[in-house]
Rosetta silent file (secondary structure, phi, psi, omega in degrees, C-alpha in Angstrom):
SEQUENCE: MRELTFAIEYDPGADPIMDVFAAYPSLTAHSLDGVIAADQFWRIERFSGPAAALSRIEEVRFDDDTCGEAITETRCGAARFHDTLERSTNGLVLYTHLDAIRGCESVHTLAGTHLPSGVIFQTRRRGSAHWWRLLMRSDDRIGVFYDDLSARLREGLSFRMGHLRDADGWRQESLAGTALSEPQERALRAAVAAGYYDPPRETTLDDIAADLGIPRSTLSYRLRRAESALLHGYVDDTTPDRWLE
SCORE:     score description
SCORE:     0.000 S_00000001
   1 L     0.000  155.580 -172.518   -1.253   -4.010  -10.984 S_00000001
   2 E  -120.755  144.142 -167.784   -4.686   -4.334   -9.584 S_00000001
   3 E  -132.250  135.608 -178.122   -6.373   -2.612   -6.582 S_00000001
   4 E  -135.485  127.778 -168.802   -9.221   -3.732   -4.373 S_00000001
   5 E  -119.286  141.611  176.792  -11.002   -1.562   -1.732 S_00000001
   6 E  -170.747  154.138  173.651  -13.580   -2.515    0.888 S_00000001
   7 E  -124.196  145.173 -174.493  -14.430   -1.409    4.646 S_00000001
   8 E  -112.633  134.258  178.352  -15.305   -3.539    7.706 S_00000001
   9 E  -109.977  130.671 -173.205  -17.638   -1.536   10.317 S_00000001
  10 E  -114.289  117.767  178.552  -17.267   -2.526   13.780 S_00000001
  11 L   -64.575  164.062  169.045  -20.372   -2.501   16.470 S_00000001
  12 L   -59.135  142.782 -177.779  -19.385   -1.457   19.961 S_00000001
  13 L    58.719    3.210  162.273  -17.467   -4.107   21.928 S_00000001
  14 L   -54.688  -51.657  179.636  -16.901   -6.094   18.447 S_00000001
  15 L  -136.396  125.227 -179.910  -12.981   -5.439   18.652 S_00000001
  16 L   -51.301  -34.451  179.923  -10.661   -4.357   21.210 S_00000001
  17 L   -77.352  -43.261 -179.225   -8.645   -2.134   18.902 S_00000001
  18 H   -76.840   -9.653  165.363  -11.639   -0.636   17.257 S_00000001
  19 H   -85.801    3.294  173.587  -13.256    0.014   20.594 S_00000001
  20 H   -88.093  -40.517 -178.543  -10.406    2.399   21.216 S_00000001
  21 H   -60.454  -54.196 -172.599  -11.369    4.250   18.206 S_00000001
  22 H   -52.355  -55.067 -168.360  -14.974    4.550   18.981 S_00000001
  23 H   -51.590  -20.924 -176.455  -14.020    5.704   22.681 S_00000001
  24 L  -144.066   93.130 -179.355  -11.724    8.554   21.147 S_00000001
  25 L   -51.920  -27.380  172.480  -13.322   10.006   18.068 S_00000001
  26 L   -73.915  -17.453 -176.982  -10.099   12.181   17.010 S_00000001
  27 L   -58.858  134.295  162.564   -8.073    8.908   16.865 S_00000001
  28 E  -138.289  171.879  178.101   -6.868    7.921   13.417 S_00000001
  29 E  -158.987  147.433 -179.611   -4.383    5.351   12.135 S_00000001
  30 E  -138.684  148.674  172.654   -2.998    4.425    8.624 S_00000001
  31 E  -135.481  161.324  165.439   -0.911    1.270    7.940 S_00000001
  32 E  -134.020  118.231 -167.305    1.144   -0.446    5.501 S_00000001
  33 E  -117.799  156.752  179.020    1.035   -4.114    5.729 S_00000001
  34 E  -146.195  122.107  163.722    2.542   -7.190    3.837 S_00000001
  35 E   -72.275  132.548  171.914    1.663  -10.923    3.776 S_00000001
  36 E  -105.380  -42.667  170.430    4.713  -13.169    3.838 S_00000001
  37 E  -150.235  175.013 -166.577    2.752  -16.308    3.826 S_00000001
  38 L   -69.361   -6.931  174.696   -0.646  -17.485    4.337 S_00000001
  39 L  -138.202   41.083 -165.827    0.404  -17.630    8.186 S_00000001
  40 E  -169.207  130.736  153.672    2.750  -14.632    8.592 S_00000001
  41 E  -165.261  168.668 -173.083    2.656  -10.917    7.921 S_00000001
  42 E  -108.704  163.572  165.341    4.195   -7.618    9.040 S_00000001
  43 E  -167.812  146.641  179.611    2.421   -4.192    9.517 S_00000001
  44 E  -126.793  118.390 -167.509    3.660   -0.699   10.446 S_00000001
  45 E  -124.887  129.695  179.713    0.857    1.189   11.816 S_00000001
  46 E  -111.257  130.340 -179.929    0.874    5.199   12.651 S_00000001
  47 E  -109.782  157.169 -178.626   -1.516    6.559   15.040 S_00000001
  48 E  -154.062  106.385 -174.727   -2.433   10.300   15.772 S_00000001
  49 L  -164.808 -174.344  178.581   -4.580   11.113   18.727 S_00000001
  50 L   -59.906  159.696 -176.632   -4.854   12.130   22.319 S_00000001
  51 H   -59.238  -53.946  172.846   -2.068   10.919   24.556 S_00000001
  52 H   -45.941  -45.676  173.789   -4.666    8.708   26.383 S_00000001
  53 H   -62.066  -52.206  175.335   -5.778    6.934   23.194 S_00000001
  54 H   -43.941  -52.286  173.811   -2.357    6.453   22.205 S_00000001
  55 H   -81.130   -6.400  155.003   -1.425    4.600   25.391 S_00000001
  56 H   -73.887  -31.015  164.317   -4.609    2.424   25.262 S_00000001
  57 H   -47.395  -58.977 -173.265   -3.363    1.432   21.942 S_00000001
  58 H   -77.089  -20.125  172.346   -0.188    0.023   23.127 S_00000001
  59 H   -67.238  -44.905 -178.811   -1.775   -1.625   25.923 S_00000001
  60 H   -76.995  -26.048  169.592   -4.160   -3.717   23.857 S_00000001
  61 H   -57.266  -42.240 -179.092   -1.399   -4.283   21.275 S_00000001
  62 L   -85.442    4.484 -172.092    1.043   -5.377   23.739 S_00000001
  63 L  -109.212  100.798 -169.069   -1.471   -7.559   25.532 S_00000001
  64 L   -64.693   -0.630 -168.781   -0.844  -11.315   23.757 S_00000001
  65 L   -92.652  -12.266  178.492   -4.144  -12.230   25.310 S_00000001
  66 L  -101.448  147.618  174.389   -6.184   -9.801   22.859 S_00000001
  67 L  -120.960  112.073 -167.181   -6.553  -10.480   19.565 S_00000001
  68 L  -114.476   33.860  175.748   -7.192   -7.524   17.203 S_00000001
  69 L  -128.185  -35.250 -167.740   -6.884   -9.445   13.874 S_00000001
  70 L   -72.518  147.741 -175.398   -9.566  -12.051   13.590 S_00000001
  71 L  -107.162  -23.628 -173.532  -12.712  -11.340   11.595 S_00000001
  72 L  -106.169 -165.252 -170.566  -14.589  -14.627   12.686 S_00000001
  73 L   -79.399   -3.393 -159.978  -15.444  -15.789   16.287 S_00000001
  74 L  -111.549  135.946 -173.375  -12.342  -17.698   16.626 S_00000001
  75 L   -83.271  156.443 -179.958   -9.252  -15.914   18.111 S_00000001
  76 L   -78.446  121.046  164.624   -5.812  -15.925   16.447 S_00000001
  77 E   -73.230  144.279 -174.269   -3.122  -18.184   17.797 S_00000001
  78 E  -178.582  161.426  175.299    0.100  -16.743   16.929 S_00000001
  79 E   -97.514  108.684 -173.042    3.860  -15.904   17.573 S_00000001
  80 E   -92.495  127.460  159.714    3.349  -12.185   18.286 S_00000001
  81 E  -133.511  131.498  176.487    6.017   -9.325   18.141 S_00000001
  82 E  -128.374  138.666  151.382    5.386   -5.480   18.631 S_00000001
  83 E  -129.492  151.569 -179.506    7.502   -2.742   19.122 S_00000001
  84 E   -83.328  118.316  174.815    7.137    1.024   19.456 S_00000001
  85 E   -77.207  -45.416 -160.604    9.022    2.562   16.645 S_00000001
  86 E  -155.412  141.998  168.581    8.028    6.298   17.750 S_00000001
  87 E  -143.262  128.688 -175.457    6.178    8.011   20.538 S_00000001
  88 L  -136.835  178.175  176.093    5.343   11.663   20.661 S_00000001
  89 L   -61.650  -33.343 -179.479    2.493   13.544   22.583 S_00000001
  90 L  -133.602   18.044  178.106    0.089   12.967   19.835 S_00000001
  91 E  -140.631  139.689  160.267    1.752   10.266   17.424 S_00000001
  92 E  -135.787  150.166 -172.159    2.616    6.625   17.750 S_00000001
  93 E  -134.927  119.970 -176.579    4.063    4.389   15.357 S_00000001
  94 E  -109.837  164.733  176.307    3.931    0.537   16.144 S_00000001
  95 E  -124.487  136.976  176.915    5.669   -2.468   14.236 S_00000001
  96 E  -122.878  151.646  152.115    3.641   -5.891   14.237 S_00000001
  97 E  -164.013  113.726  173.904    4.751   -9.238   12.912 S_00000001
  98 E   -89.168  119.442 -173.889    2.578  -12.309   13.371 S_00000001
  99 E  -129.408  165.881 -171.873    4.222  -15.609   12.594 S_00000001
 100 E    39.341   50.053 -168.884    2.639  -19.188   12.718 S_00000001
 101 E   -60.419  143.150  169.492   -0.871  -17.833   12.649 S_00000001
 102 E  -150.415  166.967  173.249   -3.291  -20.686   13.356 S_00000001
 103 L    50.118   19.285 -179.467   -7.007  -21.349   14.268 S_00000001
 104 L  -154.841  161.286 -173.056   -8.381  -18.165   13.095 S_00000001
 105 L  -115.999  117.825  177.052   -9.339  -16.247    9.710 S_00000001
 106 L  -120.618  168.200  179.062   -8.147  -12.528    9.430 S_00000001
 107 H   -76.551  -14.261  163.030   -8.121  -10.526    6.068 S_00000001
 108 H   -68.134  -36.081 -168.974   -4.283  -11.134    6.144 S_00000001
 109 H   -75.009  -42.158  178.302   -4.903  -14.911    6.246 S_00000001
 110 H   -71.367  -40.122 -177.074   -7.692  -15.067    3.688 S_00000001
 111 H   -71.531  -32.886  178.601   -5.394  -12.877    1.313 S_00000001
 112 H   -75.573  -25.739 -179.966   -2.488  -15.199    1.937 S_00000001
 113 H   -93.442  -26.935 -170.162   -4.469  -18.163    1.133 S_00000001
 114 H  -102.815  -40.358 -169.381   -6.499  -17.055   -2.082 S_00000001
 115 L   -92.037  165.311 -174.004   -4.411  -14.412   -3.496 S_00000001
 116 L   -82.055  149.761 -169.851   -1.321  -14.363   -5.506 S_00000001
 117 L   -50.733  165.237 -171.634    1.855  -13.769   -3.445 S_00000001
 118 L    59.917   22.376  160.857    3.085  -10.031   -2.727 S_00000001
 119 L   -39.474  127.114  173.473    0.005   -8.463   -1.602 S_00000001
 120 E  -130.355  142.641 -168.470    0.549   -5.272   -0.067 S_00000001
 121 E  -117.567  143.471  158.413   -2.361   -3.410    2.262 S_00000001
 122 E  -128.432  144.694 -175.093   -2.751    0.080    3.035 S_00000001
 123 E  -136.267  167.913  169.251   -5.474    0.575    5.584 S_00000001
 124 E  -131.980  151.914  171.441   -7.067    3.690    7.569 S_00000001
 125 E  -134.121  140.826 -179.456   -8.881    3.335   10.797 S_00000001
 126 E  -169.347  139.214 -179.895  -11.506    6.025   12.338 S_00000001
 127 L    39.819 -113.572 -175.129  -14.347    5.707   14.560 S_00000001
 128 L  -108.909   17.253 -169.442  -16.027    2.463   13.793 S_00000001
 129 E  -114.659  158.996  176.194  -14.605    1.831   10.362 S_00000001
 130 E  -145.528   95.129 -175.071  -11.512    0.192    9.243 S_00000001
 131 E   -71.927  146.636 -178.443  -10.913    1.104    5.315 S_00000001
 132 E  -133.454  139.012  157.609   -8.644   -1.381    3.199 S_00000001
 133 E  -137.952  124.316 -170.128   -6.784   -1.143   -0.033 S_00000001
 134 E   -99.276  139.746  168.109   -5.058   -4.245   -1.444 S_00000001
 135 E  -109.356  128.082 -169.738   -2.343   -3.743   -4.304 S_00000001
 136 E  -139.724  157.629  179.942   -2.176   -7.329   -6.104 S_00000001
 137 L   -85.142  -19.943  169.247   -0.359   -8.251   -9.352 S_00000001
 138 L  -150.640 -177.847 -172.682   -3.712   -9.674  -10.704 S_00000001
 139 L  -112.874   17.488 -176.415   -7.065  -10.173   -9.616 S_00000001
 140 L   -62.679  135.553 -160.620   -6.907  -14.034  -10.020 S_00000001
 141 L    46.651   27.875  170.991   -9.263  -15.657   -7.467 S_00000001
 142 H   -46.414  -67.041  173.675  -10.445  -12.239   -6.317 S_00000001
 143 H   -15.550  -62.932 -179.150  -13.785  -13.723   -6.272 S_00000001
 144 H   -63.093  -61.255 -175.860  -13.044  -16.586   -3.743 S_00000001
 145 H   -48.114  -56.165 -174.601  -11.467  -14.078   -1.497 S_00000001
 146 H   -55.240  -40.179 -173.588  -14.321  -11.640   -1.659 S_00000001
 147 H   -70.088  -60.447 -176.264  -17.030  -14.492   -1.072 S_00000001
 148 H   -37.472  -53.041  175.251  -14.753  -15.761    1.696 S_00000001
 149 H   -66.359  -53.810  173.774  -14.270  -12.688    3.403 S_00000001
 150 H   -64.489  -36.825  177.243  -17.720  -11.320    3.579 S_00000001
 151 H   -68.991  -33.469  174.447  -19.342  -14.514    4.487 S_00000001
 152 H   -63.896  -27.562 -171.882  -17.151  -15.010    7.385 S_00000001
 153 L   -48.616  137.371 -174.854  -17.475  -11.846    9.422 S_00000001
 154 L   -77.679  166.258  169.914  -18.478  -12.668   13.116 S_00000001
 155 L   -56.350  137.509  168.392  -21.504  -10.873   14.605 S_00000001
 156 L    99.050    0.647 -176.981  -20.955   -7.348   15.151 S_00000001
 157 E  -140.603  134.420  172.672  -18.891   -6.611   11.873 S_00000001
 158 E  -133.986  162.740 -155.874  -20.224   -5.772    8.405 S_00000001
 159 E  -112.982  143.711  160.453  -18.812   -5.443    5.165 S_00000001
 160 E  -141.208  128.521  178.789  -18.844   -2.714    2.390 S_00000001
 161 E   -60.141  134.026  161.911  -17.632   -3.143   -1.040 S_00000001
 162 E  -109.812 -105.402 -177.694  -15.612   -0.441   -2.757 S_00000001
 163 E  -132.032  162.476  165.918  -14.112   -1.193   -6.062 S_00000001
 164 E  -125.861  122.777  176.940  -11.831   -3.587   -8.142 S_00000001
 165 E  -162.640  175.089  163.369   -9.634   -1.797  -10.856 S_00000001
 166 E   -64.587  135.163 -168.327   -6.326   -0.806  -11.938 S_00000001
 167 L   -38.077  144.431  179.219   -4.177    0.324   -9.260 S_00000001
 168 L  -160.238  123.681  172.451   -4.515    4.266   -9.010 S_00000001
 169 L    83.369   29.552  175.666   -2.998    6.804   -6.606 S_00000001
 170 L   -92.100   73.059  168.616   -0.365    4.644   -4.986 S_00000001
 171 L   -85.585 -179.568 -175.521    2.059    7.391   -4.810 S_00000001
 172 H   -74.736  -30.041  170.549    4.758    7.904   -2.588 S_00000001
 173 H   -54.621  -43.520  176.554    2.882   10.253   -0.361 S_00000001
 174 H   -49.681  -29.055 -163.805    0.439    7.310    0.025 S_00000001
 175 H  -107.957  -16.651 -176.838    2.844    5.192    1.375 S_00000001
 176 H  -155.810   55.001  167.646    5.279    7.686    3.751 S_00000001
 177 L    84.649  163.123  172.817    3.678   11.013    3.983 S_00000001
 178 L   -60.678  130.246 -175.282    3.217   13.731    1.714 S_00000001
 179 L  -102.460  137.703  161.203    6.297   14.093   -0.457 S_00000001
 180 L  -113.510  166.974  178.107    7.414   17.500   -1.701 S_00000001
 181 L   -74.476  156.674 -170.369    9.919   18.647   -4.237 S_00000001
 182 H   -55.017  -47.017 -172.988   13.391   19.737   -2.987 S_00000001
 183 H   -62.434  -42.236  170.820   12.713   23.335   -3.861 S_00000001
 184 H   -57.096  -36.622 -166.425    9.378   23.210   -2.209 S_00000001
 185 H   -69.477  -47.896 -175.202   10.689   21.663    0.892 S_00000001
 186 H   -64.166  -23.128 -170.109   13.481   24.126    1.231 S_00000001
 187 H   -75.089  -56.809  178.084   11.153   27.179    0.614 S_00000001
 188 H   -50.554  -43.507  168.576    8.715   25.603    3.419 S_00000001
 189 H   -47.930  -61.159 -176.472   11.659   25.147    5.646 S_00000001
 190 H   -54.489  -51.465 -168.841   12.970   28.500    5.152 S_00000001
 191 H   -82.414  -28.048  170.835    9.586   30.060    5.823 S_00000001
 192 H   -70.768  -54.939 -177.249    8.929   27.911    9.103 S_00000001
 193 H   -55.128  -26.119  174.033   12.244   28.910   10.311 S_00000001
 194 L   -99.695    7.750  165.416   11.786   32.497    9.902 S_00000001
 195 L    85.443   10.924  179.645    8.630   32.535   11.875 S_00000001
 196 L   -60.877  -38.515  169.674    6.400   33.174    8.625 S_00000001
 197 L   -88.457   17.177  159.021    3.461   30.899   10.027 S_00000001
 198 L   -95.595  120.316 -175.185    3.691   32.185   13.319 S_00000001
 199 L   -85.107  140.876  -18.267    1.340   34.462   14.723 S_00000001
 200 L   -68.150  142.552 -176.697    2.156   37.101   14.826 S_00000001
 201 L   -41.987  137.551  167.137    4.105   36.978   11.440 S_00000001
 202 L  -125.077   26.998 -178.711    7.415   37.916   12.260 S_00000001
 203 L  -151.992  177.379  179.451    8.776   37.932    8.763 S_00000001
 204 L  -137.941  177.521  175.640    7.541   38.607    5.265 S_00000001
 205 H   -74.864  -13.746  163.871    8.163   36.857    1.880 S_00000001
 206 H   -62.594  -31.300  177.358   10.273   39.330    0.780 S_00000001
 207 H   -59.355  -70.804  173.553   12.449   38.846    3.475 S_00000001
 208 H   -59.354  -33.504  171.118   12.672   35.244    2.906 S_00000001
 209 H   -51.400  -52.075 -168.288   13.032   35.421   -0.819 S_00000001
 210 H   -55.872  -53.352 -171.862   15.903   37.691   -0.331 S_00000001
 211 H   -63.344  -41.997 -177.640   17.487   35.182    2.034 S_00000001
 212 L   -89.760   10.801  177.882   17.078   32.038   -0.414 S_00000001
 213 L    68.383    3.444 -178.380   18.415   34.211   -3.330 S_00000001
 214 L   -97.230  150.617  155.001   15.030   33.855   -5.198 S_00000001
 215 L   -53.105  140.012  173.424   12.196   35.969   -6.582 S_00000001
 216 H   -42.823  -52.970 -156.558    9.218   36.797   -4.399 S_00000001
 217 H   -75.185  -22.878  168.069    6.852   35.321   -6.864 S_00000001
 218 H   -65.560  -40.497 -164.972    9.049   32.038   -7.120 S_00000001
 219 H   -79.435  -41.886  176.999    9.009   31.607   -3.327 S_00000001
 220 H   -62.804  -38.695 -178.766    5.237   32.319   -3.150 S_00000001
 221 H   -70.119  -36.370 -165.702    4.476   29.678   -5.989 S_00000001
 222 H   -73.335  -43.930  171.235    6.652   27.143   -4.238 S_00000001
 223 H   -68.771  -25.667 -177.659    5.154   27.762   -1.022 S_00000001
 224 H   -80.276  -35.596 -175.827    1.425   27.695   -2.384 S_00000001
 225 H   -65.950  -47.877  178.238    2.435   24.063   -4.114 S_00000001
 226 H   -68.935  -42.428 -175.246    3.691   22.850   -0.794 S_00000001
 227 H   -73.525  -24.990  178.241    0.861   24.020    1.289 S_00000001
 228 H   -67.695  -52.413  175.498   -1.590   22.523   -1.429 S_00000001
 229 H   -37.850  -58.445 -176.213    0.412   19.167   -1.110 S_00000001
 230 H   -63.670  -53.599 -179.549   -0.015   19.056    2.543 S_00000001
 231 H   -63.164  -38.906  163.396   -3.545   19.941    2.894 S_00000001
 232 H   -55.105  -40.452 -158.400   -4.541   17.302    0.437 S_00000001
 233 H   -70.476  -51.853 -177.320   -2.460   14.869    1.973 S_00000001
 234 H   -60.097  -27.082  171.492   -4.086   15.676    5.344 S_00000001
 235 H   -74.443  -46.271 -166.942   -7.888   15.627    4.055 S_00000001
 236 H   -64.413  -30.422 -168.947   -7.103   12.596    1.925 S_00000001
 237 H   -84.809  -31.123 -178.593   -5.793   10.877    5.329 S_00000001
 238 L   -95.973   13.774 -176.603   -8.880   11.840    7.294 S_00000001
 239 L  -139.825   60.481 -164.506  -11.415   11.011    4.674 S_00000001
 240 H   -71.725   -3.355  174.858  -10.611    7.416    3.891 S_00000001
 241 H   -58.244  -19.412 -172.032  -14.381    6.676    2.454 S_00000001
 242 H   -69.515  -16.535 -178.042  -13.151    8.109   -0.747 S_00000001
 243 H   -72.334  -12.147 -175.656  -11.338    4.759   -1.244 S_00000001
 244 H  -101.490   21.141 -170.976  -14.601    3.089   -1.711 S_00000001
 245 L   -97.728    0.000    0.000  -15.807    5.537   -4.621 S_00000001
């Protein structure tokens, strides 16, 4: 499998979705997208940020008169379906399906036109940038896709190339959150339930290890591994520029 990465930067006022990110600097999003055909794709996107920013994202996404897909001057005509899968104080998960796309060009439609079928997209958004990773069976016609994409960007959008290489780092945690081993998760859940991470600390590692029936050293090791995985997952999520390296 091959991997292509790039980023598109947006000037203020150039895109209604990206304007929300510009207005709320702490707002972030990551998505998993799939192209079904040149005129059809789906996306699941998870947003994290202030409640006001999430409400604005929902307003823009559910407004059929607003297009957040086109990279050219022409607005996308399509049969749109959006649904809120999850909503919390600082989190939002949206499902999107666009069908019968016509009259516009987007990253998805250009990939559907030029690249082999079965392309998967992983994206990140923050501030003025939208980062993309494409997972492909091969890089046939990748030059045509790259030339078409970079040449067709409308005013206010700019392109930054990352890399083209064998796919790397598409772990489970990249697609569906950070993955912990069963012992690590059991240890972490026990520590959280016992109040180990609450100030003031309500328990000790000795107490939790005794409850789990394992040595203190084993518990400490599992917690360190779990904490490391979670912290790296968080930092990786908030520094998508690394994709371009």
